[in-house]
mmCIF file of C-alpha atoms and ligand atoms in Angstrom:
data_model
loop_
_atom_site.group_PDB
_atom_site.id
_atom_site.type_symbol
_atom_site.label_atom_id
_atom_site.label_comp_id
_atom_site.label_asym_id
_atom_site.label_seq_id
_atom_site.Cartn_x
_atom_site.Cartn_y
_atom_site.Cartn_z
ATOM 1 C CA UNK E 133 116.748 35.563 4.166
ATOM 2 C CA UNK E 134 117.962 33.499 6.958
ATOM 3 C CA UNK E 135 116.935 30.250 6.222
ATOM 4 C CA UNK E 136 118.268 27.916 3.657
ATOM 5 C CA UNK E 137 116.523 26.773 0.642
ATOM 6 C CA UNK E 138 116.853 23.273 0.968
ATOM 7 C CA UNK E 139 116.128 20.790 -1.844
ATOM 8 C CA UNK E 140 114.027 19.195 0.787
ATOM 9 C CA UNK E 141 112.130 22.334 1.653
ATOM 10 C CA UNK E 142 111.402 22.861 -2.230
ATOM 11 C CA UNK E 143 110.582 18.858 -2.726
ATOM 12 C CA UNK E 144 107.749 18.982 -0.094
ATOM 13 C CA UNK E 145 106.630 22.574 -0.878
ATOM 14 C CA UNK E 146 106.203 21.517 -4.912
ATOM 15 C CA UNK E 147 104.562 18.238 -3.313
ATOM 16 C CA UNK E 148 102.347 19.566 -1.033
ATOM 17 C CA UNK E 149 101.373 23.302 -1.538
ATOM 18 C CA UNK E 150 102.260 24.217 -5.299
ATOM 19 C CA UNK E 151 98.391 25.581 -6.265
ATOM 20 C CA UNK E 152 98.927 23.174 -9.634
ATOM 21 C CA UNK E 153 94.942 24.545 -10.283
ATOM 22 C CA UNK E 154 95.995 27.785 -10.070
ATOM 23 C CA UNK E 155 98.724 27.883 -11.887
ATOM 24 C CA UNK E 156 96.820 25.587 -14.214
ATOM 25 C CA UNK E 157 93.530 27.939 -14.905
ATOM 26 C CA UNK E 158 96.136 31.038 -15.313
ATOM 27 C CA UNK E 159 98.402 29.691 -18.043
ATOM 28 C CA UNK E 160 95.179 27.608 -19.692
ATOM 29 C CA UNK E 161 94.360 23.834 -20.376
ATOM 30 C CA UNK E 162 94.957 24.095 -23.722
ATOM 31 C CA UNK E 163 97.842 22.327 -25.679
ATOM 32 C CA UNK E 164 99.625 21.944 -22.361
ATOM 33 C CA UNK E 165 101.243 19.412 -23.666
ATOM 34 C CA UNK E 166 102.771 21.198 -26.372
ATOM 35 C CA UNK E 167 103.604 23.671 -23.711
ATOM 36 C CA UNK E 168 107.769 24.002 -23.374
ATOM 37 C CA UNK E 169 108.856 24.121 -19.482
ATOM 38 C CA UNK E 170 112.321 24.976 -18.250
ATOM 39 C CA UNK E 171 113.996 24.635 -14.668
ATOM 40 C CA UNK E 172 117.232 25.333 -12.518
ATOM 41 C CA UNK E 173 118.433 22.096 -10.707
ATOM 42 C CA UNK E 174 121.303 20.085 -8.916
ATOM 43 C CA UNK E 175 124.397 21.851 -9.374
ATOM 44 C CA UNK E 176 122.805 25.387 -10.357
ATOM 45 C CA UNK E 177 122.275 23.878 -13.791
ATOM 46 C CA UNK E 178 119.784 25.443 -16.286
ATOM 47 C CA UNK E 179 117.862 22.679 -18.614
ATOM 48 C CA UNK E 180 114.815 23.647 -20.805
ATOM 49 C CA UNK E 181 113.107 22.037 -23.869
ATOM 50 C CA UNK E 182 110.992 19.840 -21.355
ATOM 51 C CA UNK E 183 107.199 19.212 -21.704
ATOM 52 C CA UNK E 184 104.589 17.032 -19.964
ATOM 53 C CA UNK E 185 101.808 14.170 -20.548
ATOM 54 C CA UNK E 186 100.298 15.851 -17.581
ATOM 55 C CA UNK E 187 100.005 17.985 -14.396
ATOM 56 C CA UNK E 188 101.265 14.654 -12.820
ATOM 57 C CA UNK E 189 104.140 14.461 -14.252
ATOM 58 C CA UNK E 190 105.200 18.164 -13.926
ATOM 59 C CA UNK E 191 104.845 17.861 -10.260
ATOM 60 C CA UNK E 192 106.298 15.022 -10.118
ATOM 61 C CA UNK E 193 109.574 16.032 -11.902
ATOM 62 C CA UNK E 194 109.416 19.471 -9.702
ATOM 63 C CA UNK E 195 109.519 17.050 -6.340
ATOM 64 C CA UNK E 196 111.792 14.783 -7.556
ATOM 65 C CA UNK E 197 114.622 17.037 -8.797
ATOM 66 C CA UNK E 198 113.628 20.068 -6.073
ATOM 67 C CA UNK E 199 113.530 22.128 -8.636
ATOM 68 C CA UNK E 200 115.593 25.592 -7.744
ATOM 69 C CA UNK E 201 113.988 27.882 -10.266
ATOM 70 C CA UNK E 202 111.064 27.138 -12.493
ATOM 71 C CA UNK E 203 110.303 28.773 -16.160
ATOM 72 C CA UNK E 204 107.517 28.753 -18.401
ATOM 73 C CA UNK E 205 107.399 28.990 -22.056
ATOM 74 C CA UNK E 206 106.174 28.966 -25.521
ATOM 75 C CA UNK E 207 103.183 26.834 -26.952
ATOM 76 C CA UNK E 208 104.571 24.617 -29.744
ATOM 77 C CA UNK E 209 102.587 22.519 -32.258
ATOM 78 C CA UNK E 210 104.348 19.289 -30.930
ATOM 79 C CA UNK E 211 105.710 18.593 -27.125
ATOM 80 C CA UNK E 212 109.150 19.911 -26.888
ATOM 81 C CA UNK E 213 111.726 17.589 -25.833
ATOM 82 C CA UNK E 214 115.544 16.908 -25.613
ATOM 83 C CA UNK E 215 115.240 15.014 -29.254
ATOM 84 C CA UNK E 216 112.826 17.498 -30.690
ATOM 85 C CA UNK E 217 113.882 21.396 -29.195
ATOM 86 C CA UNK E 218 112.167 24.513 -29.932
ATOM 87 C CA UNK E 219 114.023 24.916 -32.594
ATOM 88 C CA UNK E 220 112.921 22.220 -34.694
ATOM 89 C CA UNK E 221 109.416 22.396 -33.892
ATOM 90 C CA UNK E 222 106.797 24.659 -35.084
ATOM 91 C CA UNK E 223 106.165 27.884 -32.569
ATOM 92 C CA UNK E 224 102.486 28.149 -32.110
ATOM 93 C CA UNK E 225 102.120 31.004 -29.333
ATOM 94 C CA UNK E 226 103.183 32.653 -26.324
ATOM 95 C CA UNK E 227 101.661 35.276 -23.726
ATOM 96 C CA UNK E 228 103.162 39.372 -24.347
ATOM 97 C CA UNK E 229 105.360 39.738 -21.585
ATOM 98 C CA UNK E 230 106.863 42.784 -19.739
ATOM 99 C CA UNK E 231 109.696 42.582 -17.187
ATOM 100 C CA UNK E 232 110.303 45.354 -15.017
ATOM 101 C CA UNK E 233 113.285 44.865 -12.268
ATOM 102 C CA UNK E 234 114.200 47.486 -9.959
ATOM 103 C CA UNK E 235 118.005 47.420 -11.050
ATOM 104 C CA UNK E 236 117.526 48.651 -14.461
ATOM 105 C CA UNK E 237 117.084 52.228 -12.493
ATOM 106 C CA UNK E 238 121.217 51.946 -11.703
ATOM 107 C CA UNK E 239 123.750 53.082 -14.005
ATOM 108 C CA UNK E 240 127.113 52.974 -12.870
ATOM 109 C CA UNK E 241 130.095 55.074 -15.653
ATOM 110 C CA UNK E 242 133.520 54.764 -14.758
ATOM 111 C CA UNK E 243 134.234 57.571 -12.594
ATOM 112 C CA UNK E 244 136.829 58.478 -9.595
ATOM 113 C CA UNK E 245 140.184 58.560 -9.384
ATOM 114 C CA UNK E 246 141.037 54.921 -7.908
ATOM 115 C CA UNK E 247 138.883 53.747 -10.343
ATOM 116 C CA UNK E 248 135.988 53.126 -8.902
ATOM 117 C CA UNK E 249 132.288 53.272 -10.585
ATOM 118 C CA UNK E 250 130.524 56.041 -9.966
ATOM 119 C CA UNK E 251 126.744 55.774 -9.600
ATOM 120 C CA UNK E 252 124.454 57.661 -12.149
ATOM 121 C CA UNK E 253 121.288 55.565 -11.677
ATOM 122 C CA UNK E 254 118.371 57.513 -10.537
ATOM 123 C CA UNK E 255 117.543 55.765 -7.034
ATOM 124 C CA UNK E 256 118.307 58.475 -4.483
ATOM 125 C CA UNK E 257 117.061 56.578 -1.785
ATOM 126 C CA UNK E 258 120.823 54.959 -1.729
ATOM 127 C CA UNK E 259 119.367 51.454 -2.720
ATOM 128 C CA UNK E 260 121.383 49.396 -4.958
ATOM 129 C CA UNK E 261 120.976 46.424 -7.777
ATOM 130 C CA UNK E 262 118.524 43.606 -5.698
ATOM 131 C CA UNK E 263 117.617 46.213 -2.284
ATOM 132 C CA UNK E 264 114.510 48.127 -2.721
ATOM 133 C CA UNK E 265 112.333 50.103 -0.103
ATOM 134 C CA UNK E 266 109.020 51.757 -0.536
ATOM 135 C CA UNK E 267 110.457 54.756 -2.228
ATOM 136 C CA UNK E 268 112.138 53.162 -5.075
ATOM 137 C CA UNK E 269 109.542 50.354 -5.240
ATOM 138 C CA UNK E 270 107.134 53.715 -6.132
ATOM 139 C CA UNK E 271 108.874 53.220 -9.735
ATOM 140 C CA UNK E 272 108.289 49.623 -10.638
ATOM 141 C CA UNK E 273 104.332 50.562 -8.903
ATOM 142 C CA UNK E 274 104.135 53.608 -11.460
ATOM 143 C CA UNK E 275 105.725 51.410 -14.518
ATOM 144 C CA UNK E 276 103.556 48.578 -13.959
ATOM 145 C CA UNK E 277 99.918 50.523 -13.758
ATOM 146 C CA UNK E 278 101.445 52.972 -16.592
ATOM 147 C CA UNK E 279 101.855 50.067 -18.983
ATOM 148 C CA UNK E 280 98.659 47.683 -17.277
ATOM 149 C CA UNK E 281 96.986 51.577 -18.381
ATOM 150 C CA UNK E 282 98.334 51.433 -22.222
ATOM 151 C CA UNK E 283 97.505 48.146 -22.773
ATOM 152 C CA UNK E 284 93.804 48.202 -21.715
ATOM 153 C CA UNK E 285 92.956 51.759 -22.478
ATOM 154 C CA UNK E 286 94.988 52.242 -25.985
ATOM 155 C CA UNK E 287 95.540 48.676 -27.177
ATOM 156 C CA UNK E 288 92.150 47.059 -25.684
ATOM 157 C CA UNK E 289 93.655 44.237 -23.816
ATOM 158 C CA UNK E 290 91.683 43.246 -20.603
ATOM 159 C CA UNK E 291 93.597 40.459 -19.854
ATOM 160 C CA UNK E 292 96.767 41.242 -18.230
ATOM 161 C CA UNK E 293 97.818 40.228 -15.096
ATOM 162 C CA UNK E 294 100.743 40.669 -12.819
ATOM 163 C CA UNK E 295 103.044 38.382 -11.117
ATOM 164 C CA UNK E 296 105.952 38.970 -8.445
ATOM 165 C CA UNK E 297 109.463 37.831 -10.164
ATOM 166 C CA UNK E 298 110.643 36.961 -6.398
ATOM 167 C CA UNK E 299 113.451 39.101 -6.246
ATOM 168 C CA UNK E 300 112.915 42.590 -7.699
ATOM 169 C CA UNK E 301 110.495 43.273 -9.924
ATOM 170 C CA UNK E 302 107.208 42.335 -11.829
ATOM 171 C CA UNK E 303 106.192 40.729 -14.631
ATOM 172 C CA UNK E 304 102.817 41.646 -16.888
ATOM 173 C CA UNK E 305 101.405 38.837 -18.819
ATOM 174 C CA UNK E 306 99.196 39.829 -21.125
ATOM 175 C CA UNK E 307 97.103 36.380 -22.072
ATOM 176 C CA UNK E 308 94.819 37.288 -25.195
ATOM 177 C CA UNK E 309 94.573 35.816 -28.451
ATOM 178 C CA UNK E 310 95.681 38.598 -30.221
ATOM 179 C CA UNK E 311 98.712 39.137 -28.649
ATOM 180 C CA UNK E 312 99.622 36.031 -27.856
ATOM 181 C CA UNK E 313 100.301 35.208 -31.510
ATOM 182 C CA UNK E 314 101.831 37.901 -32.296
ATOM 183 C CA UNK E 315 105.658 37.892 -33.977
ATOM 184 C CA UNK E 316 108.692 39.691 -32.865
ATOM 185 C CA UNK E 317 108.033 41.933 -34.610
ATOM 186 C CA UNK E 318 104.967 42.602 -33.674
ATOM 187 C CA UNK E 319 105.484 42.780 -30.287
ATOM 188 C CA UNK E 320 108.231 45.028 -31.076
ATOM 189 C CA UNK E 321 105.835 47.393 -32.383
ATOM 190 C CA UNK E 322 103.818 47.722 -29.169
ATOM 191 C CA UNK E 323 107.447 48.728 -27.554
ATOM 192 C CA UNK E 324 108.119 51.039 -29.710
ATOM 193 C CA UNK E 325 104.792 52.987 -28.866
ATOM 194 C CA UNK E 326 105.463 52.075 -25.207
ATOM 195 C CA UNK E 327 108.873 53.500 -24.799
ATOM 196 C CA UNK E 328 108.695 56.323 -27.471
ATOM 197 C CA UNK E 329 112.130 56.892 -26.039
ATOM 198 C CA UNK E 330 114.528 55.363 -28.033
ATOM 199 C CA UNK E 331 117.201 57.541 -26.687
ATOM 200 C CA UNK E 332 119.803 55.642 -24.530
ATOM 201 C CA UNK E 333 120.627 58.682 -22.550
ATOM 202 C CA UNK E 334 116.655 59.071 -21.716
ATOM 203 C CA UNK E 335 117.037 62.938 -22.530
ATOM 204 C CA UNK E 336 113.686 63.201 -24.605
ATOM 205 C CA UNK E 337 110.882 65.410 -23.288
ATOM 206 C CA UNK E 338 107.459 64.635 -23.291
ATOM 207 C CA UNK E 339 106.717 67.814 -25.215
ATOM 208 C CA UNK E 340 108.771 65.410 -27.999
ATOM 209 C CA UNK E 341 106.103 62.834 -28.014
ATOM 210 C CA UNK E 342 104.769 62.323 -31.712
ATOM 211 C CA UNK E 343 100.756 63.012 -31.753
ATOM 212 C CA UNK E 344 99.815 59.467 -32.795
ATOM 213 C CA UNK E 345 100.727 59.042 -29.256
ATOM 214 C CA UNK E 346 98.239 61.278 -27.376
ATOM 215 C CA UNK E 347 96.834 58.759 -25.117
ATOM 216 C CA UNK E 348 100.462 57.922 -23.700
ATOM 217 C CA UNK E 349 101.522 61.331 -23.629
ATOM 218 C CA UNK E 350 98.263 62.517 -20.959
ATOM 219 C CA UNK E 351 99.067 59.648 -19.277
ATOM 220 C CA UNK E 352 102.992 60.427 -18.839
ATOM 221 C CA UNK E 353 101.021 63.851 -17.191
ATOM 222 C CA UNK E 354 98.801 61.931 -14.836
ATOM 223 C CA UNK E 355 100.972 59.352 -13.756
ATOM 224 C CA UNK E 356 104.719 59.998 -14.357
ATOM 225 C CA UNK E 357 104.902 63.786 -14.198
ATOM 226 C CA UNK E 358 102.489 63.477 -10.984
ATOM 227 C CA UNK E 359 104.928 61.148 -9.206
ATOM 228 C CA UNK E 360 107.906 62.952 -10.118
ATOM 229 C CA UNK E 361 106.338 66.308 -8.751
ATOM 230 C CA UNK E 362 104.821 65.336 -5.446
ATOM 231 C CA UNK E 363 108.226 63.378 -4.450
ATOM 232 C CA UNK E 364 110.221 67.054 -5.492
ATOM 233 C CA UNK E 365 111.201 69.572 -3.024
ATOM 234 C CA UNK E 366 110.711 73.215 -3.886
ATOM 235 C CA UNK E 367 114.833 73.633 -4.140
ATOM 236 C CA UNK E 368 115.098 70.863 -6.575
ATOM 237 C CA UNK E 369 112.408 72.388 -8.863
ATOM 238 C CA UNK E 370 114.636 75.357 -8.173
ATOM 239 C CA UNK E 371 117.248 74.064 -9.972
ATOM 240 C CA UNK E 372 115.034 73.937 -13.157
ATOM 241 C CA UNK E 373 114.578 77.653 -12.716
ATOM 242 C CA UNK E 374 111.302 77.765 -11.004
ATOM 243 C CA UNK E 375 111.386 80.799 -8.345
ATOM 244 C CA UNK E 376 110.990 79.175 -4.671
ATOM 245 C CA UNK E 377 107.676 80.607 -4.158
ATOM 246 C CA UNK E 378 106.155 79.151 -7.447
ATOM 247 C CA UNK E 379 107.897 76.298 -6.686
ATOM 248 C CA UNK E 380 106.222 75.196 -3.232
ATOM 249 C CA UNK E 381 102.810 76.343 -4.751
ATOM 250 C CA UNK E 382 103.189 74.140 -7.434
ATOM 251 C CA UNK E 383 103.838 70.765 -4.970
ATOM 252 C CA UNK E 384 101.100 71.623 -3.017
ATOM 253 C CA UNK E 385 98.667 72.040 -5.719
ATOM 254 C CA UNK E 386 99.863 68.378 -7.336
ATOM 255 C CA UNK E 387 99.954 66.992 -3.804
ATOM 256 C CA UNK E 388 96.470 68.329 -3.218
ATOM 257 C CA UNK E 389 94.571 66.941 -6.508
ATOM 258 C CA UNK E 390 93.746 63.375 -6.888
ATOM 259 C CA UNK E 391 93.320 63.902 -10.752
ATOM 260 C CA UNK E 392 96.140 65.964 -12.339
ATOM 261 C CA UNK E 393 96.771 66.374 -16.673
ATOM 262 C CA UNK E 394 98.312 67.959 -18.982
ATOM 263 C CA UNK E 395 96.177 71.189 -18.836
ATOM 264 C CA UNK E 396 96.999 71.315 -15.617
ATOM 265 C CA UNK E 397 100.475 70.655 -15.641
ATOM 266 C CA UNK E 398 100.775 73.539 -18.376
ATOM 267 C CA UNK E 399 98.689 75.811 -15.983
ATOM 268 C CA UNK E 400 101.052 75.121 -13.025
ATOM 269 C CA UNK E 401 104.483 75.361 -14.891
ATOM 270 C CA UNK E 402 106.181 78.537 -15.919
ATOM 271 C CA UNK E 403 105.709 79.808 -19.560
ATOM 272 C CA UNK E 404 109.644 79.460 -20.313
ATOM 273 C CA UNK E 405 110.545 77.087 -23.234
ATOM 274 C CA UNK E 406 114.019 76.063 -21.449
ATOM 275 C CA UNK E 407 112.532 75.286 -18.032
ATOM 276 C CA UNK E 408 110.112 73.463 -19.340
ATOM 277 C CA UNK E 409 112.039 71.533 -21.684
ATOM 278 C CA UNK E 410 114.756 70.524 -19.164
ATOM 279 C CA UNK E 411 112.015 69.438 -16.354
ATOM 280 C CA UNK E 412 109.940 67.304 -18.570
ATOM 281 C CA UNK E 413 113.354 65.537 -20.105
ATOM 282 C CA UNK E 414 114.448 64.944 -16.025
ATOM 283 C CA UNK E 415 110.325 63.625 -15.299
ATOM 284 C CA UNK E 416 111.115 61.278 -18.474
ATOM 285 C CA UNK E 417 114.912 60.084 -17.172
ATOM 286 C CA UNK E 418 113.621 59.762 -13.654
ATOM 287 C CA UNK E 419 110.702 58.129 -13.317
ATOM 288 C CA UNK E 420 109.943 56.659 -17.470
ATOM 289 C CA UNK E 421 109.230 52.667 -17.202
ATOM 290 C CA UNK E 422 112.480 50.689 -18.085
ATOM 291 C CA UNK E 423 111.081 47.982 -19.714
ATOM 292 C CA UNK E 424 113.233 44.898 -20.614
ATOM 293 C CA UNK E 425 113.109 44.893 -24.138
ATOM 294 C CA UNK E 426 114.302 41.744 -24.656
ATOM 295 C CA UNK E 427 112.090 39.754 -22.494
ATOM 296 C CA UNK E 428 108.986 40.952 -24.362
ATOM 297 C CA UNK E 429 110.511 40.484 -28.249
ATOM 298 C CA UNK E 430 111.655 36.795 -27.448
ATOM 299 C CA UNK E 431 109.338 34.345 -28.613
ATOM 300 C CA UNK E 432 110.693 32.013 -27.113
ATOM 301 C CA UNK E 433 111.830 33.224 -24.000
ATOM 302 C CA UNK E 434 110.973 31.367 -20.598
ATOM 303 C CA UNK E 435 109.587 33.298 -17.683
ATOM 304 C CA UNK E 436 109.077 32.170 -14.073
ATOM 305 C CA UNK E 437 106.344 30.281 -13.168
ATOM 306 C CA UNK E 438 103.609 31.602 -11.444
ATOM 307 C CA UNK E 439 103.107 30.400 -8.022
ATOM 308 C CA UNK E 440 107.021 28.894 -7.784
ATOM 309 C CA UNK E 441 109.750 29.540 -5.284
ATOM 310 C CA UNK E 442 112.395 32.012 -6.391
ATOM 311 C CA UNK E 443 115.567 29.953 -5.853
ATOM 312 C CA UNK E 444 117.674 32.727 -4.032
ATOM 313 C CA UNK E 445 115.300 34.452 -2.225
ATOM 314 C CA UNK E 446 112.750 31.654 -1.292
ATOM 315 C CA UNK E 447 109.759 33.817 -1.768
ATOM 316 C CA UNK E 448 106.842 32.963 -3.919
ATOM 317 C CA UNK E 449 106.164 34.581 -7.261
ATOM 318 C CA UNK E 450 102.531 35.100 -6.408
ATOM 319 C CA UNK E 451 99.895 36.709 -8.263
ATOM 320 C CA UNK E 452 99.609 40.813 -7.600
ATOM 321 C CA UNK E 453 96.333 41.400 -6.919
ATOM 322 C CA UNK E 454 96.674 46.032 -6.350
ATOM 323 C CA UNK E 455 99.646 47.042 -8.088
ATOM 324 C CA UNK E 456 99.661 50.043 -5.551
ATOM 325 C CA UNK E 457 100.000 47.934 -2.655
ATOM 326 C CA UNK E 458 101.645 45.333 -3.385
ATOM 327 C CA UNK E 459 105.153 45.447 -1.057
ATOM 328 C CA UNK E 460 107.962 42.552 -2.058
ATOM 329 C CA UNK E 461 108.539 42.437 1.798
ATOM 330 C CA UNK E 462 105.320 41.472 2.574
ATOM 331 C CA UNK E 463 105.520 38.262 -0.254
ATOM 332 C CA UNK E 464 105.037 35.438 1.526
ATOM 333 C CA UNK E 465 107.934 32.761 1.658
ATOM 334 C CA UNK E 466 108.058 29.245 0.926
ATOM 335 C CA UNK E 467 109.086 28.967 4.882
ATOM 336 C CA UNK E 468 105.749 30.558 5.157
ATOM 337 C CA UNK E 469 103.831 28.601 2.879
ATOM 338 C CA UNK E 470 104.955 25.103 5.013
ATOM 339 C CA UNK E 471 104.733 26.314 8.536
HETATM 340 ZN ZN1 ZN T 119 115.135 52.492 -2.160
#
């Protein structure tokens, strides 16, 4: 990014192009003014426990403090403000969220002689913490439509939508009544059936995968153990013990089918309980969503508005509308959005 995110540039882009309707009809008309709102200004400083009369005045106060970073938060059964925060007030509801950022694929473990950290992250491409390119990107694209998947198919959510976080990664709102009043510990429930894995070292194997979570499991085939093989090279499968020959065949079969599952899967890989243990626990390490825990658990958390400018990058954290081909580079900018 070679231009510089000016508080003039943000001023007359919150002024003249924020889609206030949009961003209106996605988080609802209701209670908005119960609705807490939080925001990055001046001097890189973070304030929250802000709420407005109306759409005005939230545009307003986003022109006249060129507002670096904007956040979204909880419904509350009063307006939040500096006299009466969050925490005093009564929490009425907020949308499910998941955060998915391209970093949490890096691991670093202190490593070489000098010192130095040694990367054990699972991003071969070479990218590191904010770079991404279409490879890697391929994991946040298979974490997103894996979990967009679970939650309509085994939860029966329609509603769930995802937004760009203007840096490197998504987010999935999920904006049903249900969920939306759910607890922490609800929502800590649907994690736990979402990443079965509660394994730091990400060593479990989908052959692991309790029965109550069958649904999940043929999807971990179709999706995750899909992606893994068609991006593998007949050495690497090698290295599993796979012969060469049964190897290639096996790529070019998954390469070749638009459907693939777990019959097929067990069709396709050898009959040998140590082989197939170690491959499905590398499918699982490799290419298993990372979800943010955190961000979905915290009531009260703030996420980025829809629609706003990301504050270092200057891109837009517009509404995906195809998970598979949606490209950060091709986000448009708030440079773009003025020209
Ligand atoms: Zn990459």
């Amino acid at each position: 990014m070679n231009d510089k995110l000016t508080p003039e540039t943000i001023s007359e882009y919150y002024e003249k192009k924020f889609p206030m309707k949009k961003f209106m009809s996605f988080i609802g008309l209701s209670e908005f003014k119960n609705r807490e709102f939080g925001f990055v200004v001046g001097n890189n400083r973070f304030i929250r426990n802000l709420s407005f009369q109306n759409t005005d005045h939230l545009r307003e106060f986003m022109v006249e403090n060129s507002v670096k970073d904007a956040y979204v938060g909880a419904v509350f059964d009063q307006p939040p403000s500096r006299e009466n925060p969050i925490q005093k007030i009564k929490w009425k509801f907020r949308e499910l969220i998941f955060d998915l950022d391209i970093d949490e694929y890096d691991a670093y473990v202190d490593g070489g002689e000098k010192g130095e950290k040694q990367y054990v992250g699972v991003r071969s491409c070479g990218c590191r913490d904010d770079e991404y390119c279409d490879e890697c990107w391929s994991l946040i694209q298979d974490a997103a439509i894996f979990i967009d998947q679970t939650m309509k198919e085994d939860f029966g959510y329609k509603n769930i939508t995802w937004i760009f976080s203007g840096r490197r990664g998504v987010h999935g709102w999920v904006r049903e009544k249900e969920p939306i009043e759910f607890d922490r510990n609800q929502r800590r429930a649907i994690l736990d059936y979402l990443t079965f894995i509660h394994d730091p070292t990400r060593t479990q194997s989908i052959e692991d995968i309790p029965s109550e979570a069958k649904p999940l499991r043929n999807r971990i085939y179709s999706l995750i153990a899909k992606s893994y093989l068609v991006r593998s090279t007949a050495k690497e499968l090698n290295e599993f013990g796979i012969s060469l020959n049964k190897a290639r065949e096996i790529i070019k079969e998954v390469k070749a089918r638009e459907e693939f599952d777990h019959n097929r899967y067990n069709i396709l890989i050898p009959d040998n309980k140590q082989v197939r243990k170690k491959l499905s626990s590398e499918i699982i390490r490799k290419r298993y969503p990372r979800i943010d825990r955190k961000v979905t658990m915290d009531t009260n958390r703030v996420s980025r508005m829809p629609y706003s400018v990301h504050g270092k990058t200057g891109q837009i954290a517009i509404i995906i509308k195809d998970l598979r081909k949606f490209y950060p580079v091709s986000t448009p900018t708030i440079w773009d959005s003025l020209k």
